[in-house]
Coordinates of C-alpha atoms in Angstrom, one line a residue:
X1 CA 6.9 16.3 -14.6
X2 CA 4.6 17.5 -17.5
X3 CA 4.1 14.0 -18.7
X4 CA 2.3 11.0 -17.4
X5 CA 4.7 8.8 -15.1
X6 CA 5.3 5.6 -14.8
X7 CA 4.2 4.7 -11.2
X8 CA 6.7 2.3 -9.7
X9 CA 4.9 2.1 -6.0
X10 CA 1.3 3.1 -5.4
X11 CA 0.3 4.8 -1.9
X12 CA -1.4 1.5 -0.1
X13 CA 1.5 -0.7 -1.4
X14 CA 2.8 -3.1 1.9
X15 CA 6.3 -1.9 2.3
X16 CA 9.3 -3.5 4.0
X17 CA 12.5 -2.2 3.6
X18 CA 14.8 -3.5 6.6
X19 CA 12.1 -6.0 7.9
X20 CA 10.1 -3.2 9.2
X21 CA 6.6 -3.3 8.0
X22 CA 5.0 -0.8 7.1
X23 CA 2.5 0.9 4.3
X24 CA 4.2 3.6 1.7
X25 CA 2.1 6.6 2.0
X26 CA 2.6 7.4 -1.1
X27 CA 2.9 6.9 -4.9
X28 CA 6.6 6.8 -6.7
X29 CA 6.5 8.8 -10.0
X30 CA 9.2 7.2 -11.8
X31 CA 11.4 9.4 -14.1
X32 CA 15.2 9.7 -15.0
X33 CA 17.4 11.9 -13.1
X34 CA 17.2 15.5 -13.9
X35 CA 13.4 15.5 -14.9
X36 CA 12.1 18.7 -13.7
X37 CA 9.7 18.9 -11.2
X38 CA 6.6 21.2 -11.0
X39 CA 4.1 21.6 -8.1
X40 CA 0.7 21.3 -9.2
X41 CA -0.7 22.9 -6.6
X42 CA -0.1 26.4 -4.9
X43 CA 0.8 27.2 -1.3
X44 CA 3.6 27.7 1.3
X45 CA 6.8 25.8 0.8
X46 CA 8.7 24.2 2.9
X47 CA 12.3 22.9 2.0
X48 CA 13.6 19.6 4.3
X49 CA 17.0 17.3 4.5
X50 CA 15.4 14.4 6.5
X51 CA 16.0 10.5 7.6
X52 CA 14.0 7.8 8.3
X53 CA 14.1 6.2 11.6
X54 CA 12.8 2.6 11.0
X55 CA 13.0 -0.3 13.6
X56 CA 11.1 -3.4 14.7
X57 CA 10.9 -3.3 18.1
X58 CA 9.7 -1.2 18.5
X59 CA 7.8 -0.8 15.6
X60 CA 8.4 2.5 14.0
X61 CA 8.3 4.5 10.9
X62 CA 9.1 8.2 11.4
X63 CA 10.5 11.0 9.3
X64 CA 13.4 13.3 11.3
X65 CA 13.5 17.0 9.5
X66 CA 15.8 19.5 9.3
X67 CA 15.8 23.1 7.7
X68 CA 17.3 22.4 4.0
X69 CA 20.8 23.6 4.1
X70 CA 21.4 25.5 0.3
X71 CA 24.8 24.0 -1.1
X72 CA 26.0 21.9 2.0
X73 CA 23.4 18.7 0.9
X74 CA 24.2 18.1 -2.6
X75 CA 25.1 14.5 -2.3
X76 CA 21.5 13.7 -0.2
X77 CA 19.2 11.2 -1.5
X78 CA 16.8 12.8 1.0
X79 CA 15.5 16.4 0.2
X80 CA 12.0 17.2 0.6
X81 CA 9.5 20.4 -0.4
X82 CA 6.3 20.4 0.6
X83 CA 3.3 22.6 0.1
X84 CA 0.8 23.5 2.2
X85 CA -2.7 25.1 0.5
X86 CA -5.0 26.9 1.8
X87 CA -7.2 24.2 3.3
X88 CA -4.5 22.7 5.1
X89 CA -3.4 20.0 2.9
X90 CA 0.3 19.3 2.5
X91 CA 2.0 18.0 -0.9
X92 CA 5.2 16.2 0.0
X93 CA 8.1 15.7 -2.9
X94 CA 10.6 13.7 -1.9
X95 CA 13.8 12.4 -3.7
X96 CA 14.6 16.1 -5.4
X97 CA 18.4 16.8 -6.3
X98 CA 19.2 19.4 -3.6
X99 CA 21.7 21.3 -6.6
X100 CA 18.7 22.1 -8.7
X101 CA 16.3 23.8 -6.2
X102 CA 16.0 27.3 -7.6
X103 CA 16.4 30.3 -5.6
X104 CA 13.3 32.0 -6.1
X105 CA 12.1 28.3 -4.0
X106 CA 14.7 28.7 -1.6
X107 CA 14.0 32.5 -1.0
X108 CA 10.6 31.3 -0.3
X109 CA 10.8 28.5 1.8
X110 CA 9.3 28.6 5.6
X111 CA 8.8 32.4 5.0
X112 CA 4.4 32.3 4.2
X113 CA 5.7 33.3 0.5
X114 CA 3.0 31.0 -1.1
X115 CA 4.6 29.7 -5.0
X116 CA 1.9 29.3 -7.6
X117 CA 0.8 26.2 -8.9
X118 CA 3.5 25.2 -12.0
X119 CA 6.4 26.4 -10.5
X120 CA 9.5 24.2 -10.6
X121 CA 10.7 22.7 -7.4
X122 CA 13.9 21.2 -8.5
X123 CA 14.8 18.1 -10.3
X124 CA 14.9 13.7 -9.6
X125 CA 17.8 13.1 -7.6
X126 CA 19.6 10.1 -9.2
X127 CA 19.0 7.4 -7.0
X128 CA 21.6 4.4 -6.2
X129 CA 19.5 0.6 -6.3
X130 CA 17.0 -0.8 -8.2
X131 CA 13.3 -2.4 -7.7
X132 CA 12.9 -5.4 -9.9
X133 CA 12.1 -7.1 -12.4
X134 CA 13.4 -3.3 -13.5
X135 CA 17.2 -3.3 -13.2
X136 CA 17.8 0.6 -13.5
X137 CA 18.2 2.9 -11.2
X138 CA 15.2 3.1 -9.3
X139 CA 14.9 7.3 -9.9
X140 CA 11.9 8.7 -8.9
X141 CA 9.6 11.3 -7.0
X142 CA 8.0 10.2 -4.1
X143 CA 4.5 11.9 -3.6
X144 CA 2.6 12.3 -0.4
X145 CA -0.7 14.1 0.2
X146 CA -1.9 14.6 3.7
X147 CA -5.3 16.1 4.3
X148 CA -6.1 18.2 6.8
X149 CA -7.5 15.5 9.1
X150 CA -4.5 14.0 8.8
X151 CA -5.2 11.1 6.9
X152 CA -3.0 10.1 4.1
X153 CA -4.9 10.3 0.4
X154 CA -4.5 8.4 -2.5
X155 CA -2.3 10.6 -5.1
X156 CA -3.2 8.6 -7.8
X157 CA -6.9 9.5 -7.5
X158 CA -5.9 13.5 -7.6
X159 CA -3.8 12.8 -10.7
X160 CA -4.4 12.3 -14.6
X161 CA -5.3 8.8 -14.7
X162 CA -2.9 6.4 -16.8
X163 CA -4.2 3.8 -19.1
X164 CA -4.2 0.5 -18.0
X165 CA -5.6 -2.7 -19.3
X166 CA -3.8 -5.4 -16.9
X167 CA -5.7 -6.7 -14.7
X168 CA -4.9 -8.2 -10.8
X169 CA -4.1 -11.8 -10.4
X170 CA -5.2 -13.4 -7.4
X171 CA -2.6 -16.2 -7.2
X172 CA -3.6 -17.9 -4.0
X173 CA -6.4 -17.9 -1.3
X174 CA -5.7 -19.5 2.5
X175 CA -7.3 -20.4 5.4
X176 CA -5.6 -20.1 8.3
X177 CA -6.1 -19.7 12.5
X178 CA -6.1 -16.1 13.6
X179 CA -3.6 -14.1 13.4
X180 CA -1.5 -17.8 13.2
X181 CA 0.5 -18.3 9.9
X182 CA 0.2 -22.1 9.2
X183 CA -2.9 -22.6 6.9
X184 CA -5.0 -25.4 7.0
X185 CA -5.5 -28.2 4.8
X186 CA -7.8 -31.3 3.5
X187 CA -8.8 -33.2 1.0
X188 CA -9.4 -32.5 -2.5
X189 CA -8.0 -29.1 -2.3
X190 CA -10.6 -28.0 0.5
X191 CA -9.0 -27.0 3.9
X192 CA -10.9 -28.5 6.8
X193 CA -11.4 -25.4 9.2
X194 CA -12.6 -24.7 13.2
X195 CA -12.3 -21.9 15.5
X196 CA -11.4 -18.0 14.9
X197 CA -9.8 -18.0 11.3
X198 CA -8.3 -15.4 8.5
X199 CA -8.5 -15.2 5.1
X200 CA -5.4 -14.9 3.0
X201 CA -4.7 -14.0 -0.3
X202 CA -1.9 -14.1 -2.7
X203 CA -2.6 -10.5 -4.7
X204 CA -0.3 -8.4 -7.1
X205 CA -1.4 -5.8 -9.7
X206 CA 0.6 -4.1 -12.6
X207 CA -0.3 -1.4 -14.8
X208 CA 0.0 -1.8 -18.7
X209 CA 3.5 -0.4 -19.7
X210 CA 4.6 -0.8 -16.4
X211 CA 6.6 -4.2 -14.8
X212 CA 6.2 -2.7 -10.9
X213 CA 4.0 -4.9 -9.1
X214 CA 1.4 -3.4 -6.3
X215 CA -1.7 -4.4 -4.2
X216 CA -4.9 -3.9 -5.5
X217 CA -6.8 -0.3 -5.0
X218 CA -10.3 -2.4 -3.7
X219 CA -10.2 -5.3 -2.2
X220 CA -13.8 -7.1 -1.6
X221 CA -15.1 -10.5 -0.7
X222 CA -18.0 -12.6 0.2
X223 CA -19.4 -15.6 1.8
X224 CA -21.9 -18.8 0.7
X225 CA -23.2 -22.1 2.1
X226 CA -22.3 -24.3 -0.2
X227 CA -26.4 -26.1 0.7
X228 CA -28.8 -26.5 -1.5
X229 CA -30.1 -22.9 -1.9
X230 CA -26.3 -21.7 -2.1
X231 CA -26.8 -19.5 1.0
X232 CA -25.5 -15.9 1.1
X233 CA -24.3 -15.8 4.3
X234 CA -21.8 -12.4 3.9
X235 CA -22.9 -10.4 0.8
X236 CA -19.9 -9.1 -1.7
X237 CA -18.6 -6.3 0.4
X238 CA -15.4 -3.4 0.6
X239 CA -13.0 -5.0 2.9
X240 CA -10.2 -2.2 0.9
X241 CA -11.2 1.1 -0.8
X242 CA -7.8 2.9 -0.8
X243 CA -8.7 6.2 -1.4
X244 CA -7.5 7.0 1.9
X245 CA -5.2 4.8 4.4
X246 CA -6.8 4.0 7.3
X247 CA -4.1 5.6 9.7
X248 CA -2.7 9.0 10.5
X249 CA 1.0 9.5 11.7
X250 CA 3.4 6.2 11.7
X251 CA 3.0 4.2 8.7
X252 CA 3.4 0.8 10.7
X253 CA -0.2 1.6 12.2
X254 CA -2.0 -2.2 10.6
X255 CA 0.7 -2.7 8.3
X256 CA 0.5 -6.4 9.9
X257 CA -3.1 -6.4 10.4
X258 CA -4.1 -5.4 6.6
X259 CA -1.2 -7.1 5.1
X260 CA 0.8 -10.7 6.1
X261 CA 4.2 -10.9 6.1
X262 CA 4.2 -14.4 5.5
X263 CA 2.0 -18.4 5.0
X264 CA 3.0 -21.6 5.5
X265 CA 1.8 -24.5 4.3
X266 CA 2.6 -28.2 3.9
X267 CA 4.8 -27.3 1.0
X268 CA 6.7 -24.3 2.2
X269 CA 6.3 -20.8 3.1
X270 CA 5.1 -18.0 0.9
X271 CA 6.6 -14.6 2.0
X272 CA 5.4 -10.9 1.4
X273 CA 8.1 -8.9 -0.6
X274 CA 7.4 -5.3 -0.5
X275 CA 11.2 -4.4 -0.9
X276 CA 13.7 -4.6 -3.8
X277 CA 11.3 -6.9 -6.0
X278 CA 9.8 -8.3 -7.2
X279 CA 6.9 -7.6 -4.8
X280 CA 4.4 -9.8 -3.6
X281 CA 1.5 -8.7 -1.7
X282 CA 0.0 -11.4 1.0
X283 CA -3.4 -9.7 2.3
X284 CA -5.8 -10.3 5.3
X285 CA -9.3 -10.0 4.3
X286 CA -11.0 -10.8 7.9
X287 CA -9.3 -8.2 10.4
X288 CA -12.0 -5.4 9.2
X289 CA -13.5 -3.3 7.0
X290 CA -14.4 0.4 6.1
X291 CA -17.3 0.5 8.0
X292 CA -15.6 -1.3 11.2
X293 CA -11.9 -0.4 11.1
X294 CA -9.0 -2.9 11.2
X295 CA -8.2 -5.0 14.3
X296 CA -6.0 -7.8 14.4
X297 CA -8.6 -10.1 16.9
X298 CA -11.5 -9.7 13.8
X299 CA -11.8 -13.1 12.4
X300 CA -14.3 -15.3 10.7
X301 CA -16.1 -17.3 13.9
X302 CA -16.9 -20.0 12.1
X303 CA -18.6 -22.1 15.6
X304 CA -21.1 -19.5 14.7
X305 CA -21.8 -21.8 11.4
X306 CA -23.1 -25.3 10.7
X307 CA -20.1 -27.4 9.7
X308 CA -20.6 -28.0 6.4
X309 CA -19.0 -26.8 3.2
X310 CA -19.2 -23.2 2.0
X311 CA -17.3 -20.8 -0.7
X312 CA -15.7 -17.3 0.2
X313 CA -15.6 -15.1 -3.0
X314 CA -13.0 -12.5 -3.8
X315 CA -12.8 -9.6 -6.2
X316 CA -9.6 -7.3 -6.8
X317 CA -9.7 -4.5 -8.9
X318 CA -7.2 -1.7 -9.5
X319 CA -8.1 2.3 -10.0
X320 CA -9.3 1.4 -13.5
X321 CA -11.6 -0.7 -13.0
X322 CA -10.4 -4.3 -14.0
X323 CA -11.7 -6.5 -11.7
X324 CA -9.9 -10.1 -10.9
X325 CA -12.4 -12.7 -9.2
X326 CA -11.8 -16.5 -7.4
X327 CA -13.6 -18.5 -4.9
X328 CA -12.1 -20.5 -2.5
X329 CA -13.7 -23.6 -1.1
X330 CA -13.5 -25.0 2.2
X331 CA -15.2 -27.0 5.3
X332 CA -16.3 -26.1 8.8
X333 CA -15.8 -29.2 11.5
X334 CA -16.4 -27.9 14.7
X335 CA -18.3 -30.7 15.8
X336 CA -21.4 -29.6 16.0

């Protein structure tokens, strides 16, 4: 694809197809069936029918190759070529139409023949469902870099950037017990808190021209004593950079523990989508951080605070830089 795509999924988008949880790995290039498709990057190829094998318990995410078969896998949604450069990382391309590989590709594959960057690696299969609000055919590339450490890395910062203008919404913010999923509430809108307890938010991002819905690139968030002084007691801080995902190997790895799958509240329960659309992105902002990695026992202790009233601020921004903020207030009764 030699023009800028629209991207219908971006790499640290909460996925879950079948109820398994999981993060995508990767960004969707959307374009109609039959748009050529050119590696931008040169290396060994590698040509690959695959499936996914996908459960929840156990939880499990895991790609099952075999050697492309030339002419016998015409009808497969499922063809893959990767490339491998010199320094070790590998280009996935998934979703090509296995009729339109060419044979200088083929000749090459899984033979240390390195192609050169530009060369044409087939075509967009045609794909069968949609991802809404978009009700054509959801045809796309899907595009997975994998360094050499093996951690996953953010296509979208290794392509040309697209314009974009839109910026996150941060629809709603909840307190609730660790890793529990009924929030807590009080009066005048504040939640009276105690003990261990997560932060929630209600996030989605688009991109101008685009009606696909992700999670924000950077995720960041703060906290203040709502006293006299206003007392920073947590500075604004990363929680999310997504140039990377913090995992190697099965994409389950703290799907749960950066993302929820679902809040309840006095008035019903809000649920992630990260399916058929239109998605909705539910995201913890208390199991970790760059510096500290993700665990699902991280929480906010708030016994360590005065009770008292205090403010957590939030700021989402996507890769271009506009930047959604909103505070949430609440109260600490520990009694003490």
């Amino acid at each position: 694809m030699r023009v800028p795509p629209v991207i219908g999924a971006q790499f640290h988008d909460f996925q879950n197809y079948s109820k398994v949880p999981y993060l995508h790995g990767g960004t969707d290039l959307r374009a109609p069936a039959g748009t050529p498709v050119f590696t931008p990057v040169a290396g060994t190829v590698t040509l690959s029918s695959y499936r996914i094998e996908a459960s929840r318990s156990p939880l499990r995410f895991a790609y099952v190759r075999t050697p492309f078969r030339p002419g016998r896998e015409n009808t497969s949604k499922y063809i893959e070529a990767s490339i491998t450069t010199t320094d070790g990382t590998v280009w996935y391309f998934r979703h090509l139409d296995a009729a339109s590989i060419p044979a200088g590709v083929i000749d090459k594959a899984g033979r240390g023949i390195p192609l050169e960057a530009g060369e044409q690696l087939g075509t967009v299969v045609a794909w069968s469902e949609a991802v809404l609000p978009v009700t054509d055919k959801y045809d796309h590339v899907h595009l997975e870099i994998v360094g050499p450490d093996g951690m996953y890395r953010n296509p979208a910062c290794l392509l040309e950037s697209v314009p974009d203008r839109d910026t996150p919404v941060i629809h709603e913010i909840w307190a609730v017990p660790n890793e529990e999923t009924t929030a807590f509430d009080g009066p005048d809108s504040r939640p009276v808190v105690s003990g261990d307890i997560d932060f929630v938010i209600g996030v989605t991002d688009t991109i101008t021209g685009s009606p696909y819905r992700h999670s924000p690139y950077l995720v960041r968030a703060g906290l203040r004593r709502l006293n006299d002084t206003g007392t920073i007691l947590i500075p604004m801080a990363d929680v999310y950079r997504f140039d990377t995902l913090p995992i190697r190997g099965d994409r389950t790895q703290l799907a749960t523990v950066i993302y929820r799958e679902s809040v309840k509240t006095a008035s019903g329960e809000t649920l992630a989508n990260g399916s058929g659309g239109p998605r909705y992105f539910l995201m913890t902002l208390t199991n970790g951080n760059p510096a500290l990695g993700y665990k699902p026992e991280y929480s906010l202790r708030t016994r360590d605070l005065p009770d008292g009233a205090y403010a957590l601020d939030v700021e989402v921004a996507d890769l271009a830089g506009n930047t959604a903020r909103k505070t949430f207030e609440f109260l600490i009764r520990n009694g003490r």
